[in-house]
Amino acid sequence: MKHVLHIKMNDSLFLRNPEQSELGKNIIKYSIEFINKQGFEVFTFKKLAEAIGTTEAGVYRYFENKHKLLLYIISWYWGWLEFQIVFLTNNIDDPIVKLKKIIKLLSTKIEDDLSTAHVNEALLHQIVISEGSKVYLTKQVESDNKHHFFKPYKDLCKLIGDIILEYNSKYKYSRSLASTIIEMAHLQNFFMQNLPSLTDFGKSKSTSDVIAFLNHLVFSSINNIDLENPPKKK
Amino acid sequence: MKHVLHIKMNDSLFLRNPEQSELGKNIIKYSIEFINKQGFEVFTFKKLAEAIGTTEAGVYRYFENKHKLLLYIISWYWGWLEFQIVFLTNNIDDPIVKLKKIIKLLSTKIEDDLSTAHVNEALLHQIVISEGSKVYLTKQVESDNKHHFFKPYKDLCKLIGDIILEYNSKYKYSRSLASTIIEMAHLQNFFMQNLPSLTDFGKSKSTSDVIAFLNHLVFSSINNIDLENPPKKK
DNA sequence: TTCAAAAGATAGTAAAACTATCAAAAATAA
DNA sequence: TTATTTTTGATAGTTTTACTATCTTTTGAA
């Protein structure tokens, strides 16, 4: 039997549920393609409508504005990713193994998950890297937060933070380290591709270097108990 | 004698040098105030012009568009910050002390530097936190990079990376760690204020916690030589 | 079959993001 | 000091974005 994965979304993100119609699914599908190719600034409902073969007003019936649509697809990604992590780390006891798998998952190119027909996760992953922070770097962050639009991201952060604590319950920065892992897995990839001198991976441009860096960073930190006096080298 | 600090800017960022006229300086000054208060998305040249008492066309004579203007003020900030760091760490030999001073500087609220009359660094620091990544998270990043618009940021990253190497010349991730320090000093502050559950500092909302986290992260990592097998706890 | 909901077609508005022109004022060079 | 170049001010116009409104046709569920 084929398993179909469904991500439960916050109702306030849309006016009409895009998953419940062909048009809605097309809006999601082509938004992802358009934003990935041209960038969020260039993306408009009019251009999207033309690409789908509907009208601008048609898109507005589903989403209030493009910011909400971006929030929708990014939230969807975090929900999907959380499931991937739960699945990937299921039945594994060792938190070291779990953390390494998570770092790898966050840093590596994602491939399209065929159990979600209208969403291309490979493209969505690229969007999260390039556009992800634009959903919270706004003056409406407080209001959006009150509507729980960042819950999937927070849940993911808690999930990772709890695994960190599972490994070292005395570690004082589990949430901050978790958000650092998520953000840096993406940002170091972006820098490596676009501004390589901000990284040490400009030559190889290989995600395995990003993974090695994050592993080193994370495990050095959570293995180091003495917070005030970190061990001297040699 | 009063020392007047001047930051040399990339000529391609502007059409007419804003530092060479009253109007130009007003454009910078009120842009910083406006973007800080209302956010970059809401900011337009028309609104800015009204606030200054000039016309939209007047602003367009100085800057091609608002993206260039943002690049200008953010670049200015990185240039200014690099000078602060050079000044702050001058005559200090110990790279540990230098790194700690840098982490503190990056994480703490900045106060207005009176030697730069038309720029309020306190506000600019807030802008860099909330809007800074928008200058490179675009599809034009490659073209902007070719014009060397990110040089001040890269220079800063190199400066910090070199201090890391000064401490531990075997450390393989000096640039990536440097960019991580810069980005995380800002992002953890933003999260702490706006999405506190992504950090461990929601209760205190204190920058000293951000500093402690970064110090722990950075020194744990650069003290840890054995890259493949980080020391086990206990 | 019927009738409500969704989609299509079309129109319209306010604001954003520019470009162009010409005259007045200010700075500077001869 | 006058002449001339540069900068600013005032005004106008265009295209695109970001919506809202209305009316008709299609669809699909009871």
Coordinates of C-alpha atoms (C1' of nucleotides) in Angstrom, one line a residue:
Chain A
M1 CA 0.0 0.0 0.0
K2 CA 1.1 3.5 -0.8
H3 CA 1.4 5.9 2.2
V4 CA 0.1 9.4 1.7
L5 CA 1.5 11.9 4.0
H6 CA -0.7 14.8 5.1
I7 CA 0.5 17.9 6.9
K8 CA -2.1 19.6 9.1
M9 CA -1.9 23.3 8.5
N10 CA -3.0 26.3 10.6
D11 CA -6.4 27.5 9.1
S12 CA -5.6 31.1 9.5
L13 CA -2.9 30.9 6.9
F14 CA -5.4 30.7 4.1
L15 CA -8.9 31.9 3.1
R16 CA -9.7 28.7 1.3
N17 CA -7.9 25.4 1.9
P18 CA -5.6 24.9 -1.1
E19 CA -5.4 21.2 -0.5
Q20 CA -9.1 20.7 -1.2
S21 CA -9.2 21.6 -4.9
E22 CA -7.2 21.3 -8.1
L23 CA -6.8 25.0 -8.4
G24 CA -5.6 25.2 -4.8
K25 CA -3.0 22.5 -5.3
N26 CA -1.9 24.2 -8.5
I27 CA -1.4 27.4 -6.6
I28 CA 0.9 25.6 -4.2
K29 CA 2.7 23.7 -6.8
Y30 CA 3.4 26.6 -9.2
S31 CA 4.1 29.0 -6.3
I32 CA 6.9 26.7 -5.2
E33 CA 8.3 26.5 -8.7
F34 CA 8.0 30.3 -9.3
I35 CA 9.5 31.4 -6.0
N36 CA 12.3 28.9 -6.4
K37 CA 13.2 30.1 -9.9
Q38 CA 12.6 33.9 -9.7
G39 CA 12.7 34.7 -6.0
F40 CA 10.0 35.9 -3.6
E41 CA 10.4 39.6 -4.4
V42 CA 9.6 39.0 -8.1
F43 CA 6.8 36.7 -7.4
T44 CA 3.3 38.2 -7.8
F45 CA -0.2 36.7 -7.8
K46 CA -0.8 38.0 -11.3
K47 CA 2.2 36.2 -12.7
L48 CA 1.3 33.1 -10.8
A49 CA -2.2 33.2 -12.1
E50 CA -1.0 33.4 -15.7
A51 CA 1.3 30.4 -15.2
I52 CA -1.6 28.4 -13.8
G53 CA -4.2 29.6 -16.3
T54 CA -6.4 31.3 -13.7
T55 CA -6.9 34.9 -12.7
E56 CA -5.4 37.1 -10.1
A57 CA -8.7 37.2 -8.2
G58 CA -8.7 33.4 -8.3
V59 CA -5.5 33.3 -6.3
Y60 CA -6.7 35.9 -3.8
R61 CA -9.6 33.6 -3.0
Y62 CA -7.1 31.2 -1.5
F63 CA -4.5 33.5 0.1
E64 CA -4.8 37.0 1.5
N65 CA -1.4 38.0 0.2
K66 CA 1.9 36.6 -0.9
H67 CA 3.3 36.8 2.6
K68 CA 0.7 34.4 3.9
L69 CA 1.3 32.1 1.0
L70 CA 5.1 32.1 1.8
L71 CA 4.2 31.4 5.5
Y72 CA 2.0 28.5 4.3
I73 CA 4.6 26.8 2.2
I74 CA 7.4 27.3 4.7
S75 CA 5.3 26.1 7.6
W76 CA 4.3 23.1 5.4
Y77 CA 8.0 22.3 5.0
W78 CA 8.8 22.5 8.7
G79 CA 5.8 20.2 9.3
W80 CA 7.0 17.8 6.7
L81 CA 10.6 17.9 8.0
E82 CA 9.5 17.2 11.5
F83 CA 7.8 14.1 10.3
Q84 CA 11.0 13.1 8.4
I85 CA 13.0 13.5 11.6
V86 CA 10.6 11.5 13.7
F87 CA 10.6 8.8 11.1
L88 CA 14.4 8.9 10.6
T89 CA 15.2 8.7 14.3
N90 CA 12.4 6.2 15.3
N91 CA 13.8 3.2 17.2
I92 CA 17.2 4.8 17.6
D93 CA 18.2 5.2 21.2
D94 CA 21.6 6.9 20.9
P95 CA 21.1 10.7 20.9
I96 CA 24.4 11.1 19.1
V97 CA 23.2 9.1 16.2
K98 CA 20.0 11.0 16.2
L99 CA 21.7 14.4 16.2
K100 CA 24.0 13.3 13.4
K101 CA 21.2 12.1 11.3
I102 CA 19.3 15.4 11.9
I103 CA 22.3 17.5 11.0
K104 CA 22.8 15.5 7.8
L105 CA 19.1 15.8 6.9
L106 CA 19.1 19.6 7.4
S107 CA 22.3 20.1 5.4
T108 CA 21.8 17.8 2.5
K109 CA 19.8 18.4 -0.7
I110 CA 16.3 17.1 -0.2
E111 CA 14.7 15.0 -2.9
D112 CA 11.1 15.2 -4.0
D113 CA 8.9 13.1 -1.7
L114 CA 6.4 11.4 -4.1
S115 CA 3.9 10.8 -1.3
T116 CA 3.0 14.5 -1.5
A117 CA 2.0 15.0 -5.1
H118 CA 1.5 18.8 -5.3
V119 CA 4.7 19.7 -3.3
N120 CA 8.2 19.3 -4.6
E121 CA 10.3 19.1 -1.4
A122 CA 13.6 19.5 -3.3
L123 CA 12.5 23.0 -4.5
L124 CA 10.9 23.8 -1.2
H125 CA 14.1 23.1 0.6
Q126 CA 15.9 25.6 -1.6
I127 CA 13.1 28.1 -0.9
V128 CA 13.5 27.6 2.8
I129 CA 17.2 28.3 2.5
S130 CA 16.8 31.5 0.4
E131 CA 13.5 32.9 1.6
G132 CA 12.8 31.2 4.9
S133 CA 13.9 33.9 7.2
K134 CA 11.8 36.5 5.4
V135 CA 8.7 35.1 7.1
Y136 CA 9.8 36.2 10.5
L137 CA 12.1 39.2 9.6
T138 CA 9.2 41.6 9.4
K139 CA 7.5 44.1 11.7
Q140 CA 4.4 41.8 11.8
V141 CA 6.4 39.0 13.5
E142 CA 4.6 39.6 16.8
S143 CA 1.1 39.5 15.2
D144 CA 2.0 36.5 13.1
N145 CA 3.4 34.8 16.2
K146 CA 0.1 35.4 18.1
H147 CA -1.6 33.6 15.2
H148 CA 0.8 30.6 15.8
F149 CA 2.2 30.8 12.3
F150 CA 5.7 29.8 13.6
K151 CA 4.5 26.8 15.6
P152 CA 5.9 24.2 13.1
Y153 CA 9.3 25.9 13.3
K154 CA 9.2 26.0 17.1
D155 CA 8.1 22.4 17.3
L156 CA 11.0 21.4 15.2
C157 CA 13.3 23.4 17.4
K158 CA 11.9 21.8 20.5
L159 CA 12.3 18.4 19.1
I160 CA 16.0 18.9 18.3
G161 CA 16.5 20.7 21.6
D162 CA 15.1 17.8 23.5
I163 CA 17.4 15.3 21.8
I164 CA 20.3 17.6 22.8
L165 CA 19.1 17.4 26.4
E166 CA 18.6 13.7 26.2
Y167 CA 22.4 13.5 25.5
N168 CA 23.4 16.1 28.0
S169 CA 20.7 17.1 30.4
K170 CA 23.0 19.8 32.0
Y171 CA 23.5 21.6 28.7
K172 CA 22.1 25.1 29.2
Y173 CA 21.5 26.2 25.6
S174 CA 19.5 23.4 24.0
R175 CA 17.0 25.6 22.2
S176 CA 19.5 28.1 21.0
L177 CA 21.8 25.4 19.8
A178 CA 18.8 23.8 18.0
S179 CA 17.9 27.0 16.2
T180 CA 21.6 27.5 15.4
I181 CA 21.8 24.1 13.8
I182 CA 18.7 24.7 11.7
E183 CA 19.7 28.2 10.6
M184 CA 23.3 27.4 10.0
A185 CA 22.7 24.2 8.1
H186 CA 20.8 26.4 5.6
L187 CA 22.9 29.5 5.8
Q188 CA 26.3 27.8 5.4
N189 CA 24.9 26.1 2.3
F190 CA 23.7 29.4 0.9
F191 CA 27.0 31.1 1.7
M192 CA 29.0 28.2 0.2
Q193 CA 27.1 28.5 -3.1
N194 CA 26.8 32.3 -3.3
L195 CA 29.4 34.0 -1.0
P196 CA 31.9 31.2 -0.5
S197 CA 34.5 33.3 1.3
L198 CA 32.1 33.5 4.2
T199 CA 32.8 29.7 4.6
D200 CA 35.6 27.3 4.5
F201 CA 33.9 25.2 1.8
G202 CA 34.3 27.4 -1.3
K203 CA 36.6 25.0 -3.0
S204 CA 34.7 21.8 -2.5
K205 CA 31.2 23.3 -2.4
S206 CA 30.3 20.1 -0.7
T207 CA 27.5 19.6 1.8
S208 CA 29.5 17.0 3.6
D209 CA 31.8 19.9 4.7
V210 CA 28.9 21.7 6.1
I211 CA 27.9 18.6 8.0
A212 CA 31.4 18.1 9.3
F213 CA 31.5 21.7 10.5
L214 CA 28.1 21.4 12.3
N215 CA 28.9 18.1 13.8
H216 CA 32.1 19.5 15.2
L217 CA 30.4 22.6 16.5
V218 CA 27.5 20.8 18.1
F219 CA 29.4 18.0 19.7
S220 CA 32.2 20.1 20.9
S221 CA 29.6 22.3 22.6
I222 CA 27.4 19.7 24.1
N223 CA 30.3 17.6 25.3
N224 CA 31.8 20.5 27.1
I225 CA 30.3 20.7 30.6
D226 CA 32.5 23.3 32.2
L227 CA 30.7 26.3 30.9
E228 CA 32.8 29.0 32.4
N229 CA 36.2 27.4 31.7
P230 CA 36.2 25.5 28.5
P231 CA 39.1 23.0 28.3
K232 CA 42.3 24.4 26.9
K233 CA 43.6 22.9 23.8
K234 CA 46.6 20.5 23.7
Chain B
M1 CA 40.8 67.3 19.0
K2 CA 37.7 65.6 17.9
H3 CA 38.2 62.6 15.7
V4 CA 35.8 62.2 12.7
L5 CA 35.4 58.7 11.4
H6 CA 34.8 58.3 7.7
I7 CA 33.9 55.0 6.1
K8 CA 34.9 54.6 2.5
M9 CA 32.0 53.3 0.4
N10 CA 31.8 51.4 -2.9
D11 CA 30.9 54.0 -5.5
S12 CA 28.6 51.7 -7.4
L13 CA 26.2 51.6 -4.5
F14 CA 25.0 55.2 -5.2
L15 CA 24.4 57.5 -8.1
R16 CA 25.4 60.6 -6.2
N17 CA 27.5 60.4 -3.0
P18 CA 25.1 61.0 -0.1
E19 CA 27.9 62.1 2.1
Q20 CA 28.7 65.1 0.0
S21 CA 25.5 67.1 0.5
E22 CA 23.0 68.0 3.2
L23 CA 20.2 66.3 1.2
G24 CA 22.3 63.1 0.9
K25 CA 23.0 63.0 4.6
N26 CA 19.3 63.5 5.3
I27 CA 18.5 60.6 3.0
I28 CA 20.8 58.4 5.0
K29 CA 19.7 59.7 8.4
Y30 CA 15.9 59.4 7.8
S31 CA 16.2 56.1 5.9
I32 CA 17.8 54.6 9.0
E33 CA 15.0 56.0 11.2
F34 CA 12.3 55.0 8.8
I35 CA 13.5 51.5 8.1
N36 CA 14.1 50.9 11.8
K37 CA 10.6 52.0 12.8
Q38 CA 8.5 50.7 10.0
G39 CA 10.6 48.0 8.3
F40 CA 12.1 47.7 4.9
E41 CA 9.0 46.4 3.2
V42 CA 7.0 49.4 4.2
F43 CA 9.8 51.8 3.4
T44 CA 9.4 53.7 0.0
F45 CA 11.3 56.6 -1.5
K46 CA 8.1 58.6 -1.6
K47 CA 7.4 58.4 2.1
L48 CA 11.1 59.1 2.8
A49 CA 11.0 62.2 0.6
E50 CA 8.0 63.5 2.4
A51 CA 9.7 63.0 5.7
I52 CA 12.8 64.9 4.6
G53 CA 10.9 67.6 2.7
T54 CA 12.2 66.7 -0.7
T55 CA 10.6 64.9 -3.6
E56 CA 10.7 61.3 -4.7
A57 CA 12.8 62.2 -7.8
G58 CA 15.3 63.9 -5.4
V59 CA 15.9 60.6 -3.6
Y60 CA 16.2 58.7 -6.9
R61 CA 19.1 61.0 -7.8
Y62 CA 21.1 59.5 -5.0
F63 CA 20.0 55.9 -5.1
E64 CA 18.9 53.7 -7.9
N65 CA 16.4 51.9 -5.7
K66 CA 15.7 50.9 -2.1
H67 CA 17.7 47.7 -2.4
K68 CA 20.9 49.7 -3.2
L69 CA 20.1 52.1 -0.3
L70 CA 19.8 49.2 2.1
L71 CA 23.0 47.7 0.8
Y72 CA 24.6 51.1 1.4
I73 CA 23.6 51.5 5.0
I74 CA 24.3 47.8 5.8
S75 CA 27.7 48.0 4.2
W76 CA 28.4 51.2 6.0
Y77 CA 27.6 49.4 9.3
W78 CA 30.0 46.5 8.6
G79 CA 32.7 49.0 7.7
W80 CA 32.1 51.0 10.9
L81 CA 32.0 47.8 12.9
E82 CA 35.3 46.5 11.5
F83 CA 36.9 49.8 12.6
Q84 CA 35.4 49.3 16.1
I85 CA 36.8 45.8 16.3
V86 CA 40.3 46.9 15.1
F87 CA 40.2 49.7 17.7
L88 CA 38.8 47.5 20.5
T89 CA 41.4 44.8 20.0
N90 CA 44.4 47.0 19.3
N91 CA 47.3 46.2 21.5
I92 CA 45.7 43.1 22.8
D93 CA 47.8 40.0 22.2
D94 CA 45.6 37.2 23.6
P95 CA 43.2 36.0 20.8
I96 CA 40.9 34.7 23.6
V97 CA 40.4 38.2 24.9
K98 CA 40.0 39.5 21.4
L99 CA 37.3 37.0 20.5
K100 CA 35.4 37.6 23.7
K101 CA 35.4 41.3 23.0
I102 CA 34.2 40.7 19.5
I103 CA 31.4 38.4 20.6
K104 CA 30.3 41.0 23.2
L105 CA 30.4 43.8 20.7
L106 CA 28.3 41.9 18.2
S107 CA 25.7 40.8 20.7
T108 CA 25.3 43.9 22.8
K109 CA 23.1 46.9 21.9
I110 CA 25.2 49.5 20.2
E111 CA 25.1 53.2 21.1
D112 CA 25.1 56.1 18.8
D113 CA 28.6 57.0 17.7
L114 CA 28.7 60.8 17.8
S115 CA 31.7 61.0 15.5
T116 CA 29.4 60.1 12.6
A117 CA 26.8 62.8 12.7
H118 CA 24.3 61.6 10.1
V119 CA 24.3 57.9 11.2
N120 CA 22.7 56.6 14.3
E121 CA 24.6 53.3 14.9
A122 CA 22.2 52.2 17.6
L123 CA 19.3 52.1 15.1
L124 CA 21.6 50.8 12.4
H125 CA 22.5 47.9 14.6
Q126 CA 18.8 47.0 14.9
I127 CA 18.3 47.3 11.2
V128 CA 21.2 44.9 10.6
I129 CA 19.6 42.4 12.9
S130 CA 16.1 42.6 11.3
E131 CA 16.9 43.4 7.7
G132 CA 20.6 42.6 7.2
S133 CA 20.1 39.2 5.6
K134 CA 17.7 40.7 3.0
V135 CA 20.7 42.2 1.1
Y136 CA 22.0 38.8 0.1
L137 CA 18.9 36.6 0.2
T138 CA 18.0 37.6 -3.3
K139 CA 18.3 36.3 -6.8
Q140 CA 20.7 39.2 -7.6
V141 CA 23.2 38.0 -5.0
E142 CA 25.7 36.8 -7.7
S143 CA 25.5 40.1 -9.6
D144 CA 25.8 42.2 -6.4
N145 CA 28.7 40.1 -5.3
K146 CA 30.5 40.8 -8.6
H147 CA 30.1 44.5 -7.8
H148 CA 31.8 43.8 -4.5
F149 CA 28.8 45.0 -2.5
F150 CA 29.5 42.4 0.2
K151 CA 33.2 43.2 0.6
P152 CA 32.8 44.9 4.0
Y153 CA 31.0 41.9 5.4
K154 CA 33.6 39.5 4.0
D155 CA 36.4 41.6 5.4
L156 CA 34.8 41.5 8.8
C157 CA 34.4 37.7 8.5
K158 CA 38.1 37.4 7.5
L159 CA 39.2 39.5 10.4
I160 CA 37.4 37.4 12.9
G161 CA 38.4 34.2 11.1
D162 CA 42.0 35.2 11.3
I163 CA 41.8 35.8 15.1
I164 CA 40.3 32.3 15.4
L165 CA 43.3 30.9 13.5
E166 CA 45.7 33.0 15.6
Y167 CA 44.3 31.1 18.6
N168 CA 44.2 27.7 16.9
S169 CA 46.0 27.5 13.5
K170 CA 44.7 23.9 13.1
Y171 CA 41.1 24.8 13.3
K172 CA 39.5 24.0 10.0
Y173 CA 36.4 26.1 10.1
S174 CA 37.6 29.6 10.9
R175 CA 35.5 31.4 8.2
S176 CA 32.4 29.4 8.8
L177 CA 32.7 29.9 12.5
A178 CA 33.2 33.6 12.0
S179 CA 30.1 33.9 9.9
T180 CA 28.2 31.8 12.4
I181 CA 29.3 34.2 15.2
I182 CA 28.2 37.2 13.3
E183 CA 24.8 35.8 12.2
M184 CA 24.0 34.1 15.4
A185 CA 24.9 37.1 17.6
H186 CA 22.2 38.9 15.7
L187 CA 19.7 36.1 15.2
Q188 CA 19.7 34.9 18.7
N189 CA 19.0 38.5 19.8
F190 CA 16.1 38.7 17.3
F191 CA 14.7 35.4 18.4
M192 CA 15.1 36.2 22.1
Q193 CA 13.0 39.4 21.6
N194 CA 10.4 38.1 19.1
L195 CA 10.3 34.2 19.1
P196 CA 11.8 33.5 22.5
S197 CA 11.0 29.8 22.5
L198 CA 13.7 29.4 19.8
T199 CA 16.2 30.3 22.4
D200 CA 17.0 29.6 26.1
F201 CA 16.8 33.3 27.0
G202 CA 13.1 34.0 26.8
K203 CA 12.9 34.6 30.6
S204 CA 15.8 36.9 31.0
K205 CA 15.8 38.5 27.6
S206 CA 19.3 39.5 28.4
T207 CA 22.1 39.9 25.9
S208 CA 24.6 38.5 28.4
D209 CA 23.0 35.1 27.9
V210 CA 23.5 35.4 24.2
I211 CA 27.1 36.2 24.9
A212 CA 27.5 33.3 27.2
F213 CA 26.0 30.9 24.7
L214 CA 28.3 32.2 21.9
N215 CA 31.4 32.1 24.1
H216 CA 30.6 28.5 25.1
L217 CA 29.9 27.5 21.5
V218 CA 32.9 29.2 20.0
F219 CA 35.5 28.2 22.6
S220 CA 34.3 24.6 22.9
S221 CA 34.7 24.3 19.2
I222 CA 38.1 26.0 18.7
N223 CA 39.5 24.2 21.8
N224 CA 38.5 20.9 20.4
I225 CA 41.3 19.6 18.1
D226 CA 40.2 16.1 17.6
L227 CA 37.7 16.7 14.8
E228 CA 36.5 13.2 14.2
N229 CA 36.2 12.1 17.8
P230 CA 35.2 15.0 20.0
P231 CA 35.9 14.2 23.7
K232 CA 33.2 12.4 25.5
K233 CA 31.6 14.1 28.5
K234 CA 32.1 12.9 32.1
Chain C
dT1 C1' -32.7 18.4 -10.4
dT2 C1' -31.5 21.9 -7.8
dC3 C1' -28.9 25.0 -5.6
dA4 C1' -24.9 26.5 -3.1
dA5 C1' -20.1 26.8 -3.6
dA6 C1' -16.2 27.5 -6.6
dA7 C1' -14.2 29.3 -10.6
dG8 C1' -13.9 32.5 -14.6
dA9 C1' -14.2 37.0 -16.7
dT10 C1' -13.8 41.7 -16.3
dA11 C1' -13.2 46.1 -14.2
dG12 C1' -11.5 49.3 -11.2
dT13 C1' -8.5 51.7 -7.4
dA14 C1' -4.5 53.2 -4.7
dA15 C1' 0.0 52.9 -4.1
dA16 C1' 4.8 51.6 -5.5
dA17 C1' 8.5 52.0 -8.5
dC18 C1' 10.2 54.2 -11.4
dT19 C1' 11.5 58.1 -15.7
dA20 C1' 11.4 62.7 -17.8
dT21 C1' 11.4 67.6 -18.1
dC22 C1' 12.1 72.3 -17.0
dA23 C1' 12.9 76.0 -14.0
dA24 C1' 15.1 77.9 -9.8
dA25 C1' 18.8 78.0 -6.7
dA26 C1' 23.3 77.2 -5.2
dA27 C1' 28.0 76.3 -5.7
dT28 C1' 32.3 77.0 -8.4
dA29 C1' 35.4 78.6 -11.6
dA30 C1' 37.0 82.2 -14.6
Chain D
dT1 C1' 31.6 89.7 -10.1
dT2 C1' 29.9 87.3 -13.6
dA3 C1' 29.4 83.1 -16.1
dT4 C1' 28.6 78.5 -16.0
dT5 C1' 28.0 74.1 -14.2
dT6 C1' 25.8 71.4 -10.7
dT7 C1' 22.2 70.5 -7.6
dT8 C1' 17.5 70.9 -6.2
dG9 C1' 12.5 71.7 -6.6
dA10 C1' 8.2 71.2 -8.8
dT11 C1' 5.4 68.7 -11.7
dA12 C1' 3.8 65.1 -14.6
dG13 C1' 3.5 60.8 -16.5
dT14 C1' 4.0 55.3 -17.0
dT15 C1' 4.0 50.6 -15.7
dT16 C1' 3.5 47.3 -12.2
dT17 C1' 1.8 45.7 -7.8
dA18 C1' -1.5 44.7 -4.6
dC19 C1' -5.5 44.6 -3.9
dT20 C1' -11.4 44.8 -4.1
dA21 C1' -15.8 44.2 -6.4
dT22 C1' -19.2 42.3 -9.3
dC23 C1' -21.4 39.3 -12.2
dT24 C1' -21.7 35.1 -14.8
dT25 C1' -20.8 30.3 -15.6
dT26 C1' -19.5 25.9 -14.1
dT27 C1' -19.3 22.2 -11.0
dG28 C1' -20.4 18.9 -7.7
dA29 C1' -23.1 17.3 -3.6
dA30 C1' -27.8 16.3 -1.6

